[in-house]
Amino acid sequence: MSAILTVEGLEVDLSVPAGTLHAVRDVSFEVARGETLCIVGESGCGKSMTALALMGLLPRNARRRARRLVFDGIDLAAASRTQTNDLRGSRMSMIFQEPMTALNPAYTIGNQLCGVYRRHKGGSAAAARERAAFLLGKVGIAAAGERLGQYPHQLSGGLRQRVMIAMALMCDPALIVADEPTTALDVTIQAQILKLLKDLQDEFGMALVLITHDLGVVARVADSVAVMYAGAIVERGTAAQVFAAPRHPYTAGLIDCIPVPGRTKPGERLGAIPGTVPALVGNITGCAFRSRCAHAQARCEDAPPQHAEGGHEWACIRGAA
Amino acid sequence: MLGFAVRRLALALAVALAVSAASFVLLRLSGDVAAAIAGEGARAEDIAFVRKAYGLDRPLIVQYAEWLGNTLRGDLGTSLYFKTDVSALVADKLPVTLILGLSSVLFALAVSLPLGILAAIFPNTWIDRLCLALAVLGQALPNFFFALCLILLFSISLRWLPVSGTGTWLHFVMPTIALGYYVAPAFMRLIRAGMIETLAADYVRTARASGLSPASVVFKHALRNALIPVVALAAVQLGFLLGGSIVIETIFALDGLGYLAYQSITYKDFPTTQAVVLLLSVVYIFLTFTADIVNAWLDPRLRVA
């Protein structure tokens, strides 16, 4: 499998009143064609900024740098605004967290779906409409033709997120970046949407970068996992490696927080990681996690060593078990 | 959409009826019509005679019903001061005021839309500050002073435009600028604030993430949603301009409705005042109704209300 997306040394800096906030620090990963990479971490760990940086959608006060940022053979770091704009919605598309507000209330579903298609593929209004109806069917919306004429406020949150997924698929992208796509939905709907994303991936073969804070989601869909903490990736590997043998204490802590039916007894306290995420303004020296880590030692004051073992990588003084 | 329009129209008619009744009663309370008709220095028995002859001694409700019936038939009575048919009088003045009001609002929008959008796209930059400076200037200058400056420049120095009158469209240029520039800042601020909000909205981010062109993002996705409060303001401002352009009408000797209202009040010309009040309120109600329809077209969520 060749890589559809290669990220090396991605940095995102935000200028804030307190100074420069290093939201993403030297992040590197690869996504193969058709693969699902889950980026996991707490709120404010830089995972959404990573997603926006990939899409070139960072806020105005943000600056992106990368040693290498290559998508489908195209150097995104060197691409012009127009080139990036041509890729967005076409070869790479994005699904957002808030389905309730992510669709424009003033236009019908059909108008918004067809707008994306006609922007990138041109063609007749009828062809765009046909594609839109086809995809609404694919994302499990009944009476697709009728739905095309409806406005977002006439649809439930789950339906709207299905519409967003259909919109992301309009131009048959090679990569979908999904930023917490199920967080705002009911638990039952969450499961349906995740299954839908997996099914669509099997059918259309696109790669998926899924940003989430929910390890339960990761366990269900991920091929590989990157765990982010304080703007940096602290552990990376296949889903099997990371879940079976988490090497970084932070990853281990996150996994302890998931209740497991059968193993977690009723009334038993779930794991919790004490403390809070460090402030990201200014430089972090040493391991960013050490103030919350049970295994912290004096050596953690220095930059943590990088370990690699069969594609499983982590940054911690603790080596392989 | 059609059902919505019909319901709004019914509401508008009910409001018009209520306003006509209220204004009729209020005007009757403001002075003695019989005394006004009899004229200055009339004796008490003259006034009493007039009151009887004109049916002013009947109950108010009966008089109102009679007036309403006449009005619906297009008969607004005879002016006490101009001694002519009020309908003809009003019909003569209305076009001037309508043209001035509409052109002023259009001018205000033509100025404030580009400025407001630019300021919102480049917030807190020199572009934003320049737009703000223009807006502050418009709000700070009294419009009669601004009108006089325009006359000084365009009529007296450059001799491009006529000073006063209503003969050609050139006569309307300066009054339009004077009135329009005065109301433009409110539009500009509203458009700027609305655009800043909608440009930061999730659906605009979706539009950007879909690779839509910057023009489509700004005009199709952001502007339409930002315009909703602007439409309501435009209706109110237009109503205000129709009723409140007396100063500008006076300066440029535009013989419009504003000036007529001023005269009719000064001379206690009850039928004329009554007609002008009714006309302005009907225009106002019509504008609000139109704004509701335009907004329902802009925002489908409003169509159910």
Short mmCIF file of C-alpha atoms in Angstrom, two decimals, chain A residues 187-295:
data_model
loop_
_atom_site.label_atom_id
_atom_site.label_comp_id
_atom_site.label_asym_id
_atom_site.label_seq_id
_atom_site.Cartn_x
_atom_site.Cartn_y
_atom_site.Cartn_z
CA VAL A 187 -24.91 7.11 21.35
CA THR A 188 -27.08 4.89 19.15
CA ILE A 189 -26.63 7.26 16.20
CA GLN A 190 -22.87 7.36 16.89
CA ALA A 191 -22.59 3.64 16.30
CA GLN A 192 -24.64 3.86 13.10
CA ILE A 193 -22.52 6.69 11.71
CA LEU A 194 -19.28 4.87 12.50
CA LYS A 195 -20.51 1.72 10.84
CA LEU A 196 -21.64 3.79 7.87
CA LEU A 197 -18.19 5.38 7.53
CA LYS A 198 -16.55 1.93 7.62
CA ASP A 199 -18.97 0.52 5.05
CA LEU A 200 -18.49 3.47 2.72
CA GLN A 201 -14.74 3.12 3.11
CA ASP A 202 -14.96 -0.52 2.06
CA GLU A 203 -17.09 0.45 -0.93
CA PHE A 204 -15.27 3.58 -2.14
CA GLY A 205 -11.78 2.82 -0.86
CA MET A 206 -10.91 6.24 0.53
CA ALA A 207 -8.48 6.72 3.39
CA LEU A 208 -9.88 8.11 6.62
CA VAL A 209 -8.22 10.28 9.21
CA LEU A 210 -10.53 10.21 12.19
CA ILE A 211 -9.97 12.69 14.97
CA THR A 212 -11.54 11.65 18.26
CA HIS A 213 -11.18 11.75 22.01
CA ASP A 214 -13.12 8.52 22.34
CA LEU A 215 -10.99 5.36 22.48
CA GLY A 216 -14.17 3.31 22.11
CA VAL A 217 -14.51 4.79 18.63
CA VAL A 218 -10.85 4.05 17.92
CA ALA A 219 -11.21 0.42 18.95
CA ARG A 220 -14.12 0.03 16.54
CA VAL A 221 -12.70 1.54 13.38
CA ALA A 222 -8.95 2.18 13.50
CA ASP A 223 -6.29 0.41 11.45
CA SER A 224 -3.62 2.52 13.06
CA VAL A 225 -3.60 4.94 15.95
CA ALA A 226 -1.69 8.10 16.81
CA VAL A 227 -2.00 9.33 20.39
CA MET A 228 -1.50 13.08 20.80
CA TYR A 229 -0.56 14.87 23.97
CA ALA A 230 0.24 18.58 24.32
CA GLY A 231 0.59 19.07 20.58
CA ALA A 232 2.86 16.10 19.92
CA ILE A 233 2.34 12.47 19.01
CA VAL A 234 3.48 10.39 22.01
CA GLU A 235 2.65 6.96 20.64
CA ARG A 236 1.86 5.55 17.23
CA GLY A 237 1.23 2.06 15.92
CA THR A 238 -1.39 -0.31 14.59
CA ALA A 239 -4.58 -0.49 16.57
CA ALA A 240 -3.65 -4.01 17.70
CA GLN A 241 -0.24 -2.87 18.96
CA VAL A 242 -1.51 0.19 20.79
CA PHE A 243 -4.46 -1.52 22.46
CA ALA A 244 -2.71 -4.78 23.33
CA ALA A 245 0.53 -3.24 24.54
CA PRO A 246 0.33 0.52 25.15
CA ARG A 247 3.89 1.73 25.74
CA HIS A 248 3.34 5.33 26.74
CA PRO A 249 1.88 5.84 30.25
CA TYR A 250 -0.57 8.37 28.76
CA THR A 251 -1.96 5.83 26.31
CA ALA A 252 -2.19 3.25 29.07
CA GLY A 253 -4.06 5.81 31.19
CA LEU A 254 -6.52 6.55 28.37
CA ILE A 255 -7.21 2.85 27.84
CA ASP A 256 -7.85 2.41 31.58
CA CYS A 257 -10.58 5.04 31.31
CA ILE A 258 -12.72 2.84 29.02
CA PRO A 259 -15.24 0.64 30.78
CA VAL A 260 -15.06 -2.92 29.45
CA PRO A 261 -18.21 -5.04 29.74
CA GLY A 262 -17.40 -8.16 31.76
CA ARG A 263 -14.10 -6.86 33.09
CA THR A 264 -15.20 -3.63 34.74
CA LYS A 265 -17.27 -4.58 37.77
CA PRO A 266 -20.38 -2.55 38.65
CA GLY A 267 -19.53 0.19 41.14
CA GLU A 268 -15.83 -0.06 40.38
CA ARG A 269 -14.11 3.27 39.74
CA LEU A 270 -12.84 3.75 36.23
CA GLY A 271 -9.28 4.86 35.68
CA ALA A 272 -8.60 8.58 35.56
CA ILE A 273 -5.53 10.60 34.69
CA PRO A 274 -4.84 13.17 37.42
CA GLY A 275 -4.04 16.76 36.58
CA THR A 276 -4.63 18.75 33.42
CA VAL A 277 -3.00 19.33 30.06
CA PRO A 278 -0.06 21.77 30.26
CA ALA A 279 -0.35 25.25 28.75
CA LEU A 280 0.90 25.24 25.17
CA VAL A 281 2.17 28.81 25.12
CA GLY A 282 5.97 28.92 25.00
CA ASN A 283 8.31 25.96 24.87
CA ILE A 284 7.91 22.66 26.66
CA THR A 285 11.13 21.08 27.87
CA GLY A 286 11.36 17.41 28.67
CA CYS A 287 8.34 15.12 28.64
CA ALA A 288 5.11 17.14 28.60
CA PHE A 289 3.27 14.38 30.48
CA ARG A 290 5.66 14.01 33.43
CA SER A 291 3.66 16.16 35.87
CA ARG A 292 0.73 13.71 35.54
CA CYS A 293 2.73 10.52 35.13
CA ALA A 294 2.99 7.84 37.82
CA HIS A 295 6.32 6.71 36.43
#
